[in-house]
């Protein structure tokens, strides 16, 4: 019996030593993780549970509160806006650094929230892969005539003859709502965009956005920022400036000219992709997906790869992207007004 009790005591002592070691290692870590990938922050290492769909935002620093072992495969980070607040991420998601010096006895592990988004001088998406969603507004309004941006659309308005900004979407699909609280996420997914927080945009940026994104009349910009922009790695002003820079290059290309010349006519996906090849280089068309509804070409979804900054070239970003398949083989290039049913 004494031998049995001795073994139990030794086992308990071993467990306590292991727990103390893990705790001590976490305390000694005293570091922050600078995110380099938009990795999910999960409640458990073994399960993909991620309440609130919390993801790292590239470029931000996150307090490290522990690791899973001395030779870690995962870091445990703290997210003040998450529930639960402490989450696991793989070590390859970022770069570990010593915690910066702090005042008032508060160390970086216990910061109340991550630092603010990078400033507008910073390059954009560090995660590399994006989709530029460019809408053909007459087709959009054909299917949604009651939207504020559609009620008074005329053939003379610029968006009747060029592409409009839908959004710039960090990939992969599902990489969205990074660090966004449950209330804002619910407002976004339910279409109550006017109740989302107003964006801090420069007056010039806002004026350009009102022209290039007619959907601002429905507060589309708030929805796009909350859903996609929060995963981009910059502030809102930079995110939309970069989005418009890429859209304007598309509108200055032979692709836009092809659509304008064929208003009221059908275009095949083959011709659209050929126009991309002619304008941006051979193979560019294979990176483009047509999105069609009721026989209309409603949108181009253009694959991109690379870091976007104020001098980014659309063609180079397209050619670096993976190829994209498309279920739509072509459709009508819609004109302003309700045209009714047409052959597909």
PDB file of C-alpha atoms in Angstrom, residues 79-278:
ATOM      1  CA  UNK A  79      -8.211  39.159 -28.832  1.00  0.00           C
ATOM      2  CA  UNK A  80     -10.205  41.613 -26.731  1.00  0.00           C
ATOM      3  CA  UNK A  81     -13.136  41.683 -29.172  1.00  0.00           C
ATOM      4  CA  UNK A  82     -13.451  37.896 -29.367  1.00  0.00           C
ATOM      5  CA  UNK A  83     -15.403  35.473 -27.201  1.00  0.00           C
ATOM      6  CA  UNK A  84     -13.542  33.598 -25.858  1.00  0.00           C
ATOM      7  CA  UNK A  85     -10.715  36.119 -25.935  1.00  0.00           C
ATOM      8  CA  UNK A  86      -7.766  33.718 -26.020  1.00  0.00           C
ATOM      9  CA  UNK A  87      -7.271  31.797 -29.289  1.00  0.00           C
ATOM     10  CA  UNK A  88      -4.713  29.531 -30.938  1.00  0.00           C
ATOM     11  CA  UNK A  89      -2.874  30.214 -34.218  1.00  0.00           C
ATOM     12  CA  UNK A  90      -0.157  28.241 -35.982  1.00  0.00           C
ATOM     13  CA  UNK A  91       3.379  29.586 -35.548  1.00  0.00           C
ATOM     14  CA  UNK A  92       3.766  30.022 -39.312  1.00  0.00           C
ATOM     15  CA  UNK A  93       1.074  32.706 -39.331  1.00  0.00           C
ATOM     16  CA  UNK A  94       3.438  35.463 -38.290  1.00  0.00           C
ATOM     17  CA  UNK A  95       6.752  36.671 -36.960  1.00  0.00           C
ATOM     18  CA  UNK A  96       7.532  36.539 -33.229  1.00  0.00           C
ATOM     19  CA  UNK A  97       9.167  39.582 -31.627  1.00  0.00           C
ATOM     20  CA  UNK A  98       9.916  40.821 -28.133  1.00  0.00           C
ATOM     21  CA  UNK A  99       7.119  42.802 -26.569  1.00  0.00           C
ATOM     22  CA  UNK A 100       7.735  46.562 -26.794  1.00  0.00           C
ATOM     23  CA  UNK A 101       8.432  48.500 -23.627  1.00  0.00           C
ATOM     24  CA  UNK A 102       5.293  49.777 -21.934  1.00  0.00           C
ATOM     25  CA  UNK A 103       4.383  52.247 -19.259  1.00  0.00           C
ATOM     26  CA  UNK A 104       2.328  52.064 -16.086  1.00  0.00           C
ATOM     27  CA  UNK A 105       3.425  48.458 -15.537  1.00  0.00           C
ATOM     28  CA  UNK A 106       1.293  47.097 -18.375  1.00  0.00           C
ATOM     29  CA  UNK A 107       3.153  44.650 -20.573  1.00  0.00           C
ATOM     30  CA  UNK A 108       2.325  43.828 -24.176  1.00  0.00           C
ATOM     31  CA  UNK A 109       0.758  40.496 -23.268  1.00  0.00           C
ATOM     32  CA  UNK A 110      -2.068  42.340 -21.545  1.00  0.00           C
ATOM     33  CA  UNK A 111      -2.844  45.085 -24.048  1.00  0.00           C
ATOM     34  CA  UNK A 112      -6.577  45.717 -24.227  1.00  0.00           C
ATOM     35  CA  UNK A 113      -6.685  45.527 -28.017  1.00  0.00           C
ATOM     36  CA  UNK A 114      -4.438  45.109 -31.056  1.00  0.00           C
ATOM     37  CA  UNK A 115      -2.758  48.234 -32.456  1.00  0.00           C
ATOM     38  CA  UNK A 116      -4.743  50.302 -34.961  1.00  0.00           C
ATOM     39  CA  UNK A 117      -4.622  49.336 -38.642  1.00  0.00           C
ATOM     40  CA  UNK A 118      -1.528  50.358 -40.608  1.00  0.00           C
ATOM     41  CA  UNK A 119      -1.452  53.892 -41.942  1.00  0.00           C
ATOM     42  CA  UNK A 120      -2.265  54.857 -45.508  1.00  0.00           C
ATOM     43  CA  UNK A 121       1.414  54.952 -46.492  1.00  0.00           C
ATOM     44  CA  UNK A 122       1.635  51.194 -46.100  1.00  0.00           C
ATOM     45  CA  UNK A 123       1.386  48.723 -48.972  1.00  0.00           C
ATOM     46  CA  UNK A 124      -1.835  46.765 -49.133  1.00  0.00           C
ATOM     47  CA  UNK A 125      -2.788  43.148 -48.796  1.00  0.00           C
ATOM     48  CA  UNK A 126       0.159  41.122 -47.540  1.00  0.00           C
ATOM     49  CA  UNK A 127      -1.635  37.861 -48.102  1.00  0.00           C
ATOM     50  CA  UNK A 128      -1.069  38.093 -51.844  1.00  0.00           C
ATOM     51  CA  UNK A 129      -4.238  36.653 -53.415  1.00  0.00           C
ATOM     52  CA  UNK A 130      -7.272  38.833 -54.147  1.00  0.00           C
ATOM     53  CA  UNK A 131     -10.302  39.061 -56.402  1.00  0.00           C
ATOM     54  CA  UNK A 132     -11.317  42.360 -57.990  1.00  0.00           C
ATOM     55  CA  UNK A 133     -15.095  42.291 -58.450  1.00  0.00           C
ATOM     56  CA  UNK A 134     -16.112  44.734 -61.196  1.00  0.00           C
ATOM     57  CA  UNK A 135     -19.844  45.082 -61.868  1.00  0.00           C
ATOM     58  CA  UNK A 136     -21.625  45.988 -65.098  1.00  0.00           C
ATOM     59  CA  UNK A 137     -24.095  48.344 -63.457  1.00  0.00           C
ATOM     60  CA  UNK A 138     -26.959  48.195 -66.014  1.00  0.00           C
ATOM     61  CA  UNK A 139     -27.127  44.407 -65.501  1.00  0.00           C
ATOM     62  CA  UNK A 140     -27.013  44.824 -61.741  1.00  0.00           C
ATOM     63  CA  UNK A 141     -29.882  47.330 -61.900  1.00  0.00           C
ATOM     64  CA  UNK A 142     -31.884  45.198 -64.328  1.00  0.00           C
ATOM     65  CA  UNK A 143     -32.158  42.668 -61.527  1.00  0.00           C
ATOM     66  CA  UNK A 144     -32.423  45.154 -58.623  1.00  0.00           C
ATOM     67  CA  UNK A 145     -34.332  48.116 -59.989  1.00  0.00           C
ATOM     68  CA  UNK A 146     -35.482  49.396 -56.596  1.00  0.00           C
ATOM     69  CA  UNK A 147     -31.989  50.009 -55.231  1.00  0.00           C
ATOM     70  CA  UNK A 148     -31.233  53.719 -54.634  1.00  0.00           C
ATOM     71  CA  UNK A 149     -28.343  53.645 -57.112  1.00  0.00           C
ATOM     72  CA  UNK A 150     -30.609  52.142 -59.790  1.00  0.00           C
ATOM     73  CA  UNK A 151     -33.736  54.276 -59.610  1.00  0.00           C
ATOM     74  CA  UNK A 152     -32.342  57.163 -61.643  1.00  0.00           C
ATOM     75  CA  UNK A 153     -29.686  55.475 -63.759  1.00  0.00           C
ATOM     76  CA  UNK A 154     -29.566  56.967 -67.268  1.00  0.00           C
ATOM     77  CA  UNK A 155     -27.636  56.146 -70.455  1.00  0.00           C
ATOM     78  CA  UNK A 156     -25.677  59.370 -69.905  1.00  0.00           C
ATOM     79  CA  UNK A 157     -24.407  58.417 -66.480  1.00  0.00           C
ATOM     80  CA  UNK A 158     -20.788  57.134 -66.554  1.00  0.00           C
ATOM     81  CA  UNK A 159     -21.708  53.826 -64.910  1.00  0.00           C
ATOM     82  CA  UNK A 160     -23.846  52.964 -67.959  1.00  0.00           C
ATOM     83  CA  UNK A 161     -20.694  52.516 -70.067  1.00  0.00           C
ATOM     84  CA  UNK A 162     -17.968  51.356 -67.714  1.00  0.00           C
ATOM     85  CA  UNK A 163     -17.350  48.946 -64.870  1.00  0.00           C
ATOM     86  CA  UNK A 164     -18.307  49.859 -61.312  1.00  0.00           C
ATOM     87  CA  UNK A 165     -16.551  48.800 -58.143  1.00  0.00           C
ATOM     88  CA  UNK A 166     -18.171  45.991 -56.229  1.00  0.00           C
ATOM     89  CA  UNK A 167     -15.196  45.120 -54.069  1.00  0.00           C
ATOM     90  CA  UNK A 168     -11.635  43.917 -53.615  1.00  0.00           C
ATOM     91  CA  UNK A 169     -11.762  40.573 -51.826  1.00  0.00           C
ATOM     92  CA  UNK A 170      -8.876  38.945 -49.953  1.00  0.00           C
ATOM     93  CA  UNK A 171      -8.733  35.233 -50.646  1.00  0.00           C
ATOM     94  CA  UNK A 172      -9.455  32.446 -50.028  1.00  0.00           C
ATOM     95  CA  UNK A 173     -13.252  32.526 -49.947  1.00  0.00           C
ATOM     96  CA  UNK A 174     -14.338  32.720 -46.349  1.00  0.00           C
ATOM     97  CA  UNK A 175     -11.500  35.024 -45.351  1.00  0.00           C
ATOM     98  CA  UNK A 176     -13.824  37.762 -44.175  1.00  0.00           C
ATOM     99  CA  UNK A 177     -15.012  39.789 -41.170  1.00  0.00           C
ATOM    100  CA  UNK A 178     -11.523  39.867 -39.638  1.00  0.00           C
ATOM    101  CA  UNK A 179     -11.769  41.073 -36.046  1.00  0.00           C
ATOM    102  CA  UNK A 180     -15.357  42.227 -36.596  1.00  0.00           C
ATOM    103  CA  UNK A 181     -17.781  42.060 -33.679  1.00  0.00           C
ATOM    104  CA  UNK A 182     -20.990  40.060 -33.778  1.00  0.00           C
ATOM    105  CA  UNK A 183     -23.257  43.124 -34.048  1.00  0.00           C
ATOM    106  CA  UNK A 184     -21.498  44.563 -37.111  1.00  0.00           C
ATOM    107  CA  UNK A 185     -21.309  41.142 -38.717  1.00  0.00           C
ATOM    108  CA  UNK A 186     -25.064  40.689 -38.268  1.00  0.00           C
ATOM    109  CA  UNK A 187     -25.816  44.132 -39.721  1.00  0.00           C
ATOM    110  CA  UNK A 188     -23.605  43.344 -42.709  1.00  0.00           C
ATOM    111  CA  UNK A 189     -25.029  39.913 -43.481  1.00  0.00           C
ATOM    112  CA  UNK A 190     -28.628  41.083 -43.042  1.00  0.00           C
ATOM    113  CA  UNK A 191     -28.238  44.001 -45.474  1.00  0.00           C
ATOM    114  CA  UNK A 192     -28.711  46.728 -42.847  1.00  0.00           C
ATOM    115  CA  UNK A 193     -25.634  48.537 -44.073  1.00  0.00           C
ATOM    116  CA  UNK A 194     -26.792  52.029 -43.177  1.00  0.00           C
ATOM    117  CA  UNK A 195     -26.484  51.066 -39.501  1.00  0.00           C
ATOM    118  CA  UNK A 196     -22.827  50.087 -39.882  1.00  0.00           C
ATOM    119  CA  UNK A 197     -20.231  52.625 -38.668  1.00  0.00           C
ATOM    120  CA  UNK A 198     -19.362  55.435 -41.076  1.00  0.00           C
ATOM    121  CA  UNK A 199     -15.896  55.112 -42.604  1.00  0.00           C
ATOM    122  CA  UNK A 200     -13.056  57.556 -42.047  1.00  0.00           C
ATOM    123  CA  UNK A 201     -12.338  58.454 -45.675  1.00  0.00           C
ATOM    124  CA  UNK A 202     -10.498  61.418 -47.122  1.00  0.00           C
ATOM    125  CA  UNK A 203     -12.835  63.836 -48.931  1.00  0.00           C
ATOM    126  CA  UNK A 204     -11.127  63.117 -52.260  1.00  0.00           C
ATOM    127  CA  UNK A 205     -11.386  59.361 -51.742  1.00  0.00           C
ATOM    128  CA  UNK A 206     -15.061  59.647 -50.857  1.00  0.00           C
ATOM    129  CA  UNK A 207     -15.831  61.770 -53.935  1.00  0.00           C
ATOM    130  CA  UNK A 208     -14.088  59.285 -56.251  1.00  0.00           C
ATOM    131  CA  UNK A 209     -15.804  56.375 -54.555  1.00  0.00           C
ATOM    132  CA  UNK A 210     -19.244  57.919 -55.063  1.00  0.00           C
ATOM    133  CA  UNK A 211     -18.491  57.964 -58.805  1.00  0.00           C
ATOM    134  CA  UNK A 212     -16.800  54.577 -59.190  1.00  0.00           C
ATOM    135  CA  UNK A 213     -18.991  52.700 -56.705  1.00  0.00           C
ATOM    136  CA  UNK A 214     -22.619  53.751 -57.316  1.00  0.00           C
ATOM    137  CA  UNK A 215     -23.569  51.397 -54.499  1.00  0.00           C
ATOM    138  CA  UNK A 216     -22.399  54.000 -51.960  1.00  0.00           C
ATOM    139  CA  UNK A 217     -25.981  55.257 -52.193  1.00  0.00           C
ATOM    140  CA  UNK A 218     -26.925  51.992 -50.484  1.00  0.00           C
ATOM    141  CA  UNK A 219     -23.861  52.159 -48.182  1.00  0.00           C
ATOM    142  CA  UNK A 220     -22.214  49.293 -50.048  1.00  0.00           C
ATOM    143  CA  UNK A 221     -18.825  50.708 -49.012  1.00  0.00           C
ATOM    144  CA  UNK A 222     -19.573  50.053 -45.333  1.00  0.00           C
ATOM    145  CA  UNK A 223     -20.510  46.445 -46.065  1.00  0.00           C
ATOM    146  CA  UNK A 224     -17.448  45.871 -48.258  1.00  0.00           C
ATOM    147  CA  UNK A 225     -15.123  47.290 -45.623  1.00  0.00           C
ATOM    148  CA  UNK A 226     -16.581  45.262 -42.764  1.00  0.00           C
ATOM    149  CA  UNK A 227     -16.674  42.018 -44.745  1.00  0.00           C
ATOM    150  CA  UNK A 228     -13.548  42.251 -46.909  1.00  0.00           C
ATOM    151  CA  UNK A 229     -11.563  45.387 -46.109  1.00  0.00           C
ATOM    152  CA  UNK A 230     -10.940  44.338 -42.516  1.00  0.00           C
ATOM    153  CA  UNK A 231      -8.906  41.405 -43.879  1.00  0.00           C
ATOM    154  CA  UNK A 232      -6.895  43.531 -46.320  1.00  0.00           C
ATOM    155  CA  UNK A 233      -4.204  44.836 -43.961  1.00  0.00           C
ATOM    156  CA  UNK A 234      -4.607  48.628 -44.258  1.00  0.00           C
ATOM    157  CA  UNK A 235      -6.994  51.349 -43.162  1.00  0.00           C
ATOM    158  CA  UNK A 236     -10.270  51.952 -45.014  1.00  0.00           C
ATOM    159  CA  UNK A 237      -9.005  54.909 -47.040  1.00  0.00           C
ATOM    160  CA  UNK A 238      -6.070  52.921 -48.422  1.00  0.00           C
ATOM    161  CA  UNK A 239      -8.230  49.883 -49.099  1.00  0.00           C
ATOM    162  CA  UNK A 240     -10.615  51.877 -51.280  1.00  0.00           C
ATOM    163  CA  UNK A 241      -7.858  53.888 -52.968  1.00  0.00           C
ATOM    164  CA  UNK A 242      -6.180  50.661 -54.010  1.00  0.00           C
ATOM    165  CA  UNK A 243      -9.506  49.203 -55.154  1.00  0.00           C
ATOM    166  CA  UNK A 244     -10.229  52.244 -57.325  1.00  0.00           C
ATOM    167  CA  UNK A 245      -6.687  52.293 -58.723  1.00  0.00           C
ATOM    168  CA  UNK A 246      -7.191  48.776 -60.076  1.00  0.00           C
ATOM    169  CA  UNK A 247     -10.710  49.469 -61.331  1.00  0.00           C
ATOM    170  CA  UNK A 248      -9.577  52.579 -63.212  1.00  0.00           C
ATOM    171  CA  UNK A 249      -6.925  50.532 -65.010  1.00  0.00           C
ATOM    172  CA  UNK A 250      -9.621  48.078 -66.056  1.00  0.00           C
ATOM    173  CA  UNK A 251     -11.809  50.925 -67.299  1.00  0.00           C
ATOM    174  CA  UNK A 252      -8.907  52.373 -69.284  1.00  0.00           C
ATOM    175  CA  UNK A 253      -8.382  49.042 -71.061  1.00  0.00           C
ATOM    176  CA  UNK A 254      -9.638  47.322 -74.169  1.00  0.00           C
ATOM    177  CA  UNK A 255     -11.875  45.182 -71.963  1.00  0.00           C
ATOM    178  CA  UNK A 256     -14.055  48.159 -71.088  1.00  0.00           C
ATOM    179  CA  UNK A 257     -14.015  49.228 -74.749  1.00  0.00           C
ATOM    180  CA  UNK A 258     -15.220  45.758 -75.783  1.00  0.00           C
ATOM    181  CA  UNK A 259     -18.172  45.972 -73.402  1.00  0.00           C
ATOM    182  CA  UNK A 260     -19.101  49.505 -74.457  1.00  0.00           C
ATOM    183  CA  UNK A 261     -19.013  48.546 -78.141  1.00  0.00           C
ATOM    184  CA  UNK A 262     -21.319  45.601 -77.464  1.00  0.00           C
ATOM    185  CA  UNK A 263     -23.998  47.208 -75.302  1.00  0.00           C
ATOM    186  CA  UNK A 264     -27.271  45.506 -76.191  1.00  0.00           C
ATOM    187  CA  UNK A 265     -25.429  42.551 -77.749  1.00  0.00           C
ATOM    188  CA  UNK A 266     -24.121  39.198 -76.608  1.00  0.00           C
ATOM    189  CA  UNK A 267     -20.505  38.545 -75.679  1.00  0.00           C
ATOM    190  CA  UNK A 268     -18.914  35.143 -75.229  1.00  0.00           C
ATOM    191  CA  UNK A 269     -16.514  34.377 -72.411  1.00  0.00           C
ATOM    192  CA  UNK A 270     -13.952  33.557 -75.088  1.00  0.00           C
ATOM    193  CA  UNK A 271     -14.073  37.108 -76.472  1.00  0.00           C
ATOM    194  CA  UNK A 272     -13.873  38.642 -73.009  1.00  0.00           C
ATOM    195  CA  UNK A 273     -10.854  36.543 -72.127  1.00  0.00           C
ATOM    196  CA  UNK A 274      -9.217  37.374 -75.447  1.00  0.00           C
ATOM    197  CA  UNK A 275      -9.621  41.073 -74.648  1.00  0.00           C
ATOM    198  CA  UNK A 276      -7.827  40.506 -71.343  1.00  0.00           C
ATOM    199  CA  UNK A 277      -5.018  38.704 -73.187  1.00  0.00           C
ATOM    200  CA  UNK A 278      -4.700  41.546 -75.706  1.00  0.00           C
TER     201      UNK A 278
END
